[in-house]
Each structure stands twice: as C-alpha cells, then as structure tokens.
PDB file of C-alpha atoms in Angstrom:
ATOM      1  CA  MET A  21     -14.286  26.412  40.772  1.00 45.00           C
ATOM      2  CA  ARG A  22     -12.999  26.454  44.346  1.00 47.00           C
ATOM      3  CA  GLU A  23     -13.626  23.536  46.677  1.00 55.00           C
ATOM      4  CA  VAL A  24     -16.840  23.695  48.674  1.00 59.00           C
ATOM      5  CA  THR A  25     -16.179  23.912  52.423  1.00 57.00           C
ATOM      6  CA  SER A  26     -18.475  23.180  55.356  1.00 56.00           C
ATOM      7  CA  GLN A  27     -18.666  26.917  56.085  1.00 57.00           C
ATOM      8  CA  ASP A  28     -20.311  27.472  52.700  1.00 61.00           C
ATOM      9  CA  TYR A  29     -23.255  25.345  53.797  1.00 60.00           C
ATOM     10  CA  PHE A  30     -24.408  27.909  56.348  1.00 68.00           C
ATOM     11  CA  GLU A  31     -24.181  31.067  54.257  1.00 82.00           C
ATOM     12  CA  PRO A  32     -27.538  32.703  53.385  1.00 88.00           C
ATOM     13  CA  VAL A  33     -29.160  31.362  50.234  1.00 94.00           C
ATOM     14  CA  THR A  34     -29.161  33.840  47.358  1.00 95.00           C
ATOM     15  CA  LEU A  35     -30.960  34.188  44.053  1.00 96.00           C
ATOM     16  CA  LYS A  36     -27.680  33.335  42.314  1.00 96.00           C
ATOM     17  CA  ASP A  37     -27.437  30.105  44.343  1.00 96.00           C
ATOM     18  CA  ILE A  38     -30.872  29.018  43.121  1.00 97.00           C
ATOM     19  CA  GLU A  39     -30.180  29.952  39.509  1.00 97.00           C
ATOM     20  CA  GLU A  40     -26.900  28.013  39.621  1.00 97.00           C
ATOM     21  CA  ALA A  41     -28.705  25.079  41.229  1.00 98.00           C
ATOM     22  CA  TYR A  42     -31.200  25.064  38.376  1.00 98.00           C
ATOM     23  CA  GLU A  43     -28.403  24.764  35.837  1.00 97.00           C
ATOM     24  CA  ARG A  44     -26.982  21.826  37.799  1.00 97.00           C
ATOM     25  CA  VAL A  45     -30.227  19.897  38.204  1.00 97.00           C
ATOM     26  CA  LYS A  46     -31.692  20.715  34.783  1.00 95.00           C
ATOM     27  CA  GLY A  47     -31.832  17.553  32.727  1.00 93.00           C
ATOM     28  CA  VAL A  48     -31.444  15.411  35.845  1.00 97.00           C
ATOM     29  CA  VAL A  49     -34.637  16.232  37.705  1.00 97.00           C
ATOM     30  CA  LYS A  50     -38.008  16.575  36.031  1.00 97.00           C
ATOM     31  CA  ASN A  51     -39.523  19.984  35.402  1.00 97.00           C
ATOM     32  CA  THR A  52     -42.791  18.778  36.868  1.00 98.00           C
ATOM     33  CA  PRO A  53     -46.155  20.045  35.601  1.00 97.00           C
ATOM     34  CA  LEU A  54     -48.024  22.969  37.138  1.00 97.00           C
ATOM     35  CA  GLU A  55     -51.635  21.952  36.613  1.00 97.00           C
ATOM     36  CA  ARG A  56     -54.978  23.437  37.554  1.00 97.00           C
ATOM     37  CA  SER A  57     -56.959  21.336  40.015  1.00 97.00           C
ATOM     38  CA  SER A  58     -60.611  21.575  39.028  1.00 97.00           C
ATOM     39  CA  SER A  59     -61.836  19.856  42.202  1.00 97.00           C
ATOM     40  CA  ILE A  60     -59.869  22.017  44.658  1.00 97.00           C
ATOM     41  CA  SER A  61     -60.650  25.143  42.646  1.00 97.00           C
ATOM     42  CA  GLU A  62     -64.353  24.341  42.886  1.00 97.00           C
ATOM     43  CA  LEU A  63     -64.192  23.594  46.604  1.00 96.00           C
ATOM     44  CA  SER A  64     -62.210  26.724  47.435  1.00 95.00           C
ATOM     45  CA  GLY A  65     -63.824  29.177  45.052  1.00 96.00           C
ATOM     46  CA  ALA A  66     -60.380  30.120  43.748  1.00 95.00           C
ATOM     47  CA  GLU A  67     -58.137  29.161  40.861  1.00 96.00           C
ATOM     48  CA  VAL A  68     -55.798  26.540  42.347  1.00 97.00           C
ATOM     49  CA  TYR A  69     -52.766  25.077  40.605  1.00 97.00           C
ATOM     50  CA  LEU A  70     -50.636  22.192  41.854  1.00 97.00           C
ATOM     51  CA  LYS A  71     -46.906  21.714  41.259  1.00 98.00           C
ATOM     52  CA  LEU A  72     -46.807  17.941  40.838  1.00 98.00           C
ATOM     53  CA  GLU A  73     -43.560  17.019  42.587  1.00 97.00           C
ATOM     54  CA  ASN A  74     -45.096  13.640  43.383  1.00 96.00           C
ATOM     55  CA  LEU A  75     -44.112  12.850  39.771  1.00 97.00           C
ATOM     56  CA  GLN A  76     -40.481  13.769  40.472  1.00 97.00           C
ATOM     57  CA  ARG A  77     -37.646  11.240  40.301  1.00 95.00           C
ATOM     58  CA  GLY A  78     -37.453   9.586  43.697  1.00 94.00           C
ATOM     59  CA  GLY A  79     -41.056  10.541  44.427  1.00 94.00           C
ATOM     60  CA  SER A  80     -40.484  14.026  45.856  1.00 96.00           C
ATOM     61  CA  PHE A  81     -38.634  17.327  45.485  1.00 97.00           C
ATOM     62  CA  LYS A  82     -35.804  16.066  47.706  1.00 97.00           C
ATOM     63  CA  ILE A  83     -33.549  14.999  44.831  1.00 97.00           C
ATOM     64  CA  ARG A  84     -33.230  18.664  43.824  1.00 98.00           C
ATOM     65  CA  GLY A  85     -31.345  19.694  46.951  1.00 97.00           C
ATOM     66  CA  ALA A  86     -29.395  16.462  47.263  1.00 97.00           C
ATOM     67  CA  TYR A  87     -28.178  16.559  43.667  1.00 98.00           C
ATOM     68  CA  ASN A  88     -27.251  20.238  43.846  1.00 97.00           C
ATOM     69  CA  LEU A  89     -25.137  19.632  46.954  1.00 96.00           C
ATOM     70  CA  LEU A  90     -23.445  16.432  45.829  1.00 97.00           C
ATOM     71  CA  SER A  91     -22.722  17.650  42.300  1.00 97.00           C
ATOM     72  CA  ARG A  92     -20.710  20.419  43.967  1.00 95.00           C
ATOM     73  CA  THR A  93     -18.828  18.342  46.524  1.00 94.00           C
ATOM     74  CA  ARG A  94     -18.348  15.141  44.472  1.00 95.00           C
ATOM     75  CA  LYS A  95     -17.661  13.311  47.736  1.00 95.00           C
ATOM     76  CA  ASN A  96     -19.182  10.225  49.312  1.00 97.00           C
ATOM     77  CA  VAL A  97     -22.023  11.146  51.607  1.00 97.00           C
ATOM     78  CA  VAL A  98     -23.755  10.338  54.882  1.00 97.00           C
ATOM     79  CA  ALA A  99     -27.285  11.501  55.650  1.00 97.00           C
ATOM     80  CA  ALA A 100     -29.927  11.015  58.321  1.00 96.00           C
ATOM     81  CA  SER A 101     -33.557  10.629  57.365  1.00 93.00           C
ATOM     82  CA  ALA A 102     -36.617   8.496  57.933  1.00 87.00           C
ATOM     83  CA  GLY A 103     -38.323   9.725  54.796  1.00 85.00           C
ATOM     84  CA  ASN A 104     -37.926  11.240  51.355  1.00 93.00           C
ATOM     85  CA  HIS A 105     -34.539  12.894  51.931  1.00 95.00           C
ATOM     86  CA  SER A 106     -32.993   9.440  52.215  1.00 95.00           C
ATOM     87  CA  GLN A 107     -34.261   8.517  48.761  1.00 96.00           C
ATOM     88  CA  GLY A 108     -33.170  11.834  47.283  1.00 97.00           C
ATOM     89  CA  VAL A 109     -29.635  11.380  48.615  1.00 97.00           C
ATOM     90  CA  ALA A 110     -29.496   7.746  47.508  1.00 97.00           C
ATOM     91  CA  LEU A 111     -30.658   8.526  43.972  1.00 97.00           C
ATOM     92  CA  ALA A 112     -28.454  11.605  43.577  1.00 97.00           C
ATOM     93  CA  SER A 113     -25.433   9.658  44.821  1.00 97.00           C
ATOM     94  CA  SER A 114     -26.068   6.816  42.397  1.00 97.00           C
ATOM     95  CA  LEU A 115     -26.403   9.214  39.475  1.00 97.00           C
ATOM     96  CA  LEU A 116     -23.072  10.813  40.411  1.00 97.00           C
ATOM     97  CA  GLY A 117     -21.280   7.529  41.100  1.00 97.00           C
ATOM     98  CA  LEU A 118     -20.885   8.249  44.817  1.00 98.00           C
ATOM     99  CA  ASP A 119     -21.206   6.013  47.862  1.00 97.00           C
ATOM    100  CA  SER A 120     -24.044   6.889  50.232  1.00 97.00           C
ATOM    101  CA  LEU A 121     -24.973   5.816  53.740  1.00 97.00           C
ATOM    102  CA  VAL A 122     -28.284   6.820  55.301  1.00 97.00           C
ATOM    103  CA  VAL A 123     -28.770   6.551  59.057  1.00 97.00           C
ATOM    104  CA  MET A 124     -32.400   5.958  59.956  1.00 96.00           C
ATOM    105  CA  PRO A 125     -33.975   5.799  63.420  1.00 94.00           C
ATOM    106  CA  GLN A 126     -35.199   2.385  64.505  1.00 94.00           C
ATOM    107  CA  PHE A 127     -38.828   3.354  63.839  1.00 93.00           C
ATOM    108  CA  ALA A 128     -38.244   4.262  60.178  1.00 92.00           C
ATOM    109  CA  PRO A 129     -40.971   2.862  57.892  1.00 91.00           C
ATOM    110  CA  PRO A 130     -39.744  -0.310  56.167  1.00 93.00           C
ATOM    111  CA  ILE A 131     -41.049   0.953  52.822  1.00 92.00           C
ATOM    112  CA  LYS A 132     -38.731   3.986  53.075  1.00 92.00           C
ATOM    113  CA  MET A 133     -35.769   1.812  54.014  1.00 94.00           C
ATOM    114  CA  ILE A 134     -36.359  -0.574  51.107  1.00 95.00           C
ATOM    115  CA  ALA A 135     -36.805   2.268  48.613  1.00 94.00           C
ATOM    116  CA  THR A 136     -33.592   3.918  49.816  1.00 95.00           C
ATOM    117  CA  GLN A 137     -31.657   0.691  49.382  1.00 96.00           C
ATOM    118  CA  LYS A 138     -33.092   0.176  45.902  1.00 95.00           C
ATOM    119  CA  TYR A 139     -31.738   3.586  44.896  1.00 95.00           C
ATOM    120  CA  GLY A 140     -28.279   2.399  45.915  1.00 95.00           C
ATOM    121  CA  ALA A 141     -27.661   3.606  49.469  1.00 96.00           C
ATOM    122  CA  ARG A 142     -26.595   1.548  52.438  1.00 96.00           C
ATOM    123  CA  VAL A 143     -28.917   1.908  55.430  1.00 97.00           C
ATOM    124  CA  LEU A 144     -27.968   1.882  59.106  1.00 97.00           C
ATOM    125  CA  LEU A 145     -30.759   1.733  61.682  1.00 96.00           C
ATOM    126  CA  TYR A 146     -29.708   3.621  64.794  1.00 96.00           C
ATOM    127  CA  GLY A 147     -31.353   5.328  67.751  1.00 93.00           C
ATOM    128  CA  ASN A 148     -34.849   5.892  69.036  1.00 93.00           C
ATOM    129  CA  SER A 149     -35.202   9.423  67.701  1.00 91.00           C
ATOM    130  CA  PHE A 150     -34.327  11.423  64.635  1.00 89.00           C
ATOM    131  CA  ASP A 151     -31.857  13.477  66.696  1.00 92.00           C
ATOM    132  CA  GLU A 152     -29.953  10.342  67.699  1.00 95.00           C
ATOM    133  CA  ALA A 153     -29.789   9.175  64.088  1.00 95.00           C
ATOM    134  CA  THR A 154     -28.579  12.613  63.004  1.00 95.00           C
ATOM    135  CA  GLU A 155     -25.793  12.740  65.571  1.00 96.00           C
ATOM    136  CA  LYS A 156     -24.666   9.261  64.528  1.00 97.00           C
ATOM    137  CA  ALA A 157     -24.618  10.294  60.866  1.00 97.00           C
ATOM    138  CA  LYS A 158     -22.595  13.423  61.662  1.00 96.00           C
ATOM    139  CA  LYS A 159     -20.043  11.384  63.606  1.00 96.00           C
ATOM    140  CA  ILE A 160     -19.628   8.858  60.790  1.00 97.00           C
ATOM    141  CA  ALA A 161     -19.222  11.657  58.243  1.00 96.00           C
ATOM    142  CA  LYS A 162     -16.573  13.353  60.382  1.00 95.00           C
ATOM    143  CA  ASP A 163     -14.677  10.153  61.184  1.00 96.00           C
ATOM    144  CA  GLU A 164     -14.684   8.941  57.573  1.00 96.00           C
ATOM    145  CA  LYS A 165     -14.186  12.409  56.027  1.00 95.00           C
ATOM    146  CA  LYS A 166     -17.414  12.272  54.067  1.00 95.00           C
ATOM    147  CA  VAL A 167     -20.023  14.926  53.354  1.00 95.00           C
ATOM    148  CA  PHE A 168     -22.925  15.146  55.784  1.00 96.00           C
ATOM    149  CA  ALA A 169     -26.036  16.031  53.797  1.00 95.00           C
ATOM    150  CA  HIS A 170     -28.506  17.677  56.149  1.00 94.00           C
ATOM    151  CA  ALA A 171     -32.097  17.469  54.974  1.00 92.00           C
ATOM    152  CA  PHE A 172     -32.675  21.237  55.192  1.00 92.00           C
ATOM    153  CA  ASP A 173     -29.967  23.052  57.181  1.00 90.00           C
ATOM    154  CA  ASN A 174     -27.632  23.443  54.218  1.00 93.00           C
ATOM    155  CA  ARG A 175     -27.334  26.324  51.765  1.00 94.00           C
ATOM    156  CA  TYR A 176     -27.005  24.148  48.672  1.00 96.00           C
ATOM    157  CA  VAL A 177     -29.841  21.836  49.665  1.00 96.00           C
ATOM    158  CA  VAL A 178     -32.147  24.827  50.179  1.00 97.00           C
ATOM    159  CA  ALA A 179     -31.009  26.345  46.867  1.00 97.00           C
ATOM    160  CA  GLY A 180     -31.828  23.086  45.110  1.00 98.00           C
ATOM    161  CA  GLN A 181     -35.304  23.019  46.624  1.00 98.00           C
ATOM    162  CA  GLY A 182     -35.718  26.638  45.514  1.00 97.00           C
ATOM    163  CA  THR A 183     -35.686  25.492  41.890  1.00 98.00           C
ATOM    164  CA  VAL A 184     -39.322  24.502  42.459  1.00 98.00           C
ATOM    165  CA  GLY A 185     -40.094  28.211  42.795  1.00 97.00           C
ATOM    166  CA  LEU A 186     -38.045  29.019  39.705  1.00 97.00           C
ATOM    167  CA  GLU A 187     -40.018  26.520  37.630  1.00 97.00           C
ATOM    168  CA  ILE A 188     -43.328  27.868  38.922  1.00 96.00           C
ATOM    169  CA  PHE A 189     -42.274  31.412  38.012  1.00 94.00           C
ATOM    170  CA  GLN A 190     -41.374  30.286  34.496  1.00 94.00           C
ATOM    171  CA  VAL A 191     -45.011  29.331  33.947  1.00 94.00           C
ATOM    172  CA  MET A 192     -46.966  31.714  36.178  1.00 92.00           C
ATOM    173  CA  ASN A 193     -46.009  34.790  38.191  1.00 88.00           C
ATOM    174  CA  ASP A 194     -49.284  36.603  38.845  1.00 89.00           C
ATOM    175  CA  PHE A 195     -50.718  34.421  41.610  1.00 91.00           C
ATOM    176  CA  ASP A 196     -51.878  35.860  44.956  1.00 93.00           C
ATOM    177  CA  TYR A 197     -50.690  33.079  47.253  1.00 95.00           C
ATOM    178  CA  ILE A 198     -48.304  30.173  47.176  1.00 96.00           C
ATOM    179  CA  ILE A 199     -48.923  27.497  49.794  1.00 96.00           C
ATOM    180  CA  VAL A 200     -45.987  25.264  50.703  1.00 96.00           C
ATOM    181  CA  PRO A 201     -45.844  22.227  53.006  1.00 93.00           C
ATOM    182  CA  VAL A 202     -43.390  22.702  55.863  1.00 92.00           C
ATOM    183  CA  GLY A 203     -41.255  20.103  57.592  1.00 88.00           C
ATOM    184  CA  GLY A 204     -37.728  21.338  58.196  1.00 88.00           C
ATOM    185  CA  GLY A 205     -38.252  24.470  56.120  1.00 91.00           C
ATOM    186  CA  GLY A 206     -35.858  23.857  53.235  1.00 94.00           C
ATOM    187  CA  LEU A 207     -38.522  23.885  50.532  1.00 96.00           C
ATOM    188  CA  ILE A 208     -40.360  26.989  51.694  1.00 96.00           C
ATOM    189  CA  GLY A 209     -37.067  28.777  52.367  1.00 95.00           C
ATOM    190  CA  GLY A 210     -35.834  28.145  48.842  1.00 96.00           C
ATOM    191  CA  ILE A 211     -39.130  28.999  47.161  1.00 97.00           C
ATOM    192  CA  ALA A 212     -39.659  32.176  49.207  1.00 96.00           C
ATOM    193  CA  THR A 213     -36.118  33.368  48.487  1.00 96.00           C
ATOM    194  CA  TYR A 214     -36.528  32.936  44.747  1.00 96.00           C
ATOM    195  CA  LEU A 215     -39.956  34.566  44.560  1.00 94.00           C
ATOM    196  CA  LYS A 216     -39.155  37.541  46.775  1.00 92.00           C
ATOM    197  CA  GLU A 217     -35.860  38.214  44.987  1.00 94.00           C
ATOM    198  CA  ASN A 218     -37.833  38.330  41.736  1.00 92.00           C
ATOM    199  CA  GLY A 219     -40.279  40.922  43.016  1.00 91.00           C
ATOM    200  CA  TYR A 220     -43.175  38.656  43.981  1.00 90.00           C
ATOM    201  CA  ARG A 221     -45.528  40.674  46.196  1.00 88.00           C
ATOM    202  CA  GLY A 222     -48.050  38.005  47.091  1.00 91.00           C
ATOM    203  CA  LYS A 223     -47.980  35.858  50.203  1.00 93.00           C
ATOM    204  CA  VAL A 224     -46.001  32.688  50.806  1.00 94.00           C
ATOM    205  CA  ILE A 225     -47.863  30.527  53.330  1.00 94.00           C
ATOM    206  CA  GLY A 226     -46.401  27.491  55.057  1.00 93.00           C
ATOM    207  CA  VAL A 227     -48.639  24.619  56.149  1.00 93.00           C
ATOM    208  CA  GLU A 228     -47.559  21.940  58.600  1.00 89.00           C
ATOM    209  CA  ALA A 229     -49.185  18.981  60.302  1.00 85.00           C
ATOM    210  CA  GLU A 230     -51.007  19.944  63.512  1.00 80.00           C
ATOM    211  CA  ASN A 231     -49.307  17.203  65.529  1.00 77.00           C
ATOM    212  CA  ALA A 232     -45.843  17.899  64.097  1.00 70.00           C
ATOM    213  CA  CYS A 233     -45.751  21.685  64.047  1.00 69.00           C
ATOM    214  CA  SER A 234     -42.080  22.608  64.214  1.00 68.00           C
ATOM    215  CA  TYR A 235     -42.581  26.296  63.378  1.00 65.00           C
ATOM    216  CA  GLU A 236     -46.082  27.360  64.422  1.00 62.00           C
ATOM    217  CA  LYS A 237     -45.212  27.157  68.130  1.00 59.00           C
ATOM    218  CA  LEU A 238     -41.924  29.022  67.908  1.00 55.00           C
ATOM    219  CA  PRO A 239     -41.899  32.233  70.001  1.00 53.00           C
TER     220      PRO A 239
END
C-alpha cells in the first residue's frame, strides 16, 4: 500500500473508502445496536429507530474516523477539539501505539480534557476560540512532522464516520428518512455518501443546534 499523503485527505469520499474503512475499524469499534424507541415512536406517530453510538468506545462515533485515518498513516498525531473528537483521537492513538497531542481552546470543558488525558493524549490549552486552537495544532503538526487529524475536513475521517451508515444498512434499508446530527458535517457526509451510493432513495436530514447552526445559514 502506498503512503498516504496530505493531498489524499481532500479527495472526495467514495463508497470504496467507506467499505475499506469498515474493514479497518471492524473489531476495534463496536457495531452499536439499532433499536426501536417506543417512546419517540409513540410521540411522533412513526416507527423510529436509534443507532446507539452513545454506547461506542470513547462515548461517540468519533473513534471511527480517527482510527480509520491513523491506521492508515501510522504516524504520531496532533488534533484540535473541545469535545468528542479529542477522545476519539486519543483512544485510537493509544490502540495503535501512537503519540497524540490535542490542542483545546481555553474554554474547553474540564470533563472533556480529563477524559482525553485518560485515553492517553497530552492536552495543550491554547487560544480563546476553536479557530485559534486549530491553527496552533496545524503549526505543531507541520513543525514536528506529525499528522494533523481534522475533526471533519478529512477524507478518511469522513469515510470512518460513514461506517455508521453501512451498519444501519446491514440491518435496515427500507426506511423513509434518516436524521443525523450536524456539527462539522463529517458524520452526515459519510452516511449520506454510503446510502446514496447504495441506491437509497429516501431523505437524509441534518439537524443542528439553533444557536450553533453552521450550515442552515449558508447562502
């Protein structure tokens, strides 16, 4: 296999990328349950199923993308995050025997910082915004010749998150809608790519917090 270059990170995500990611993360991440929610089904008047990624290793889907990327590069890593991506990178790095540094903005929740450290990463608090922390992380990665693991703007991270869609499709493929939380867009991008490439004709709907709507207000 050829060495992964930084240019690879920005190529469009393909169905093959997601299928390869699944083979890499299988046995490392949990194939989390897809379970019917009786309460939400009753409230909505529809059959509603939940993909329980809250039961995932590290507490979220983020380990999927982090592990897929780092298992390809096999290089020490720098990331920027104030949330679950930091824990995904820390855990994936530890599992692969890699060194990880996570740059967090000064306002990062202490519980996230502590959890990230417990998974094996070093934490650097820097800046008063996420953008400042990100630029610092990029500079460290460049200066120290390490991988910068972006939380969502990376082909292999998005492909890893897309394995959520693959697992859903293994169990159920005749649903009308799939509703996905949106932050940076890595999860919904990966899921939508997998479903559409497999002929899914329903709707993929992204939902984001009203006071942190990064996509709804785009022109």
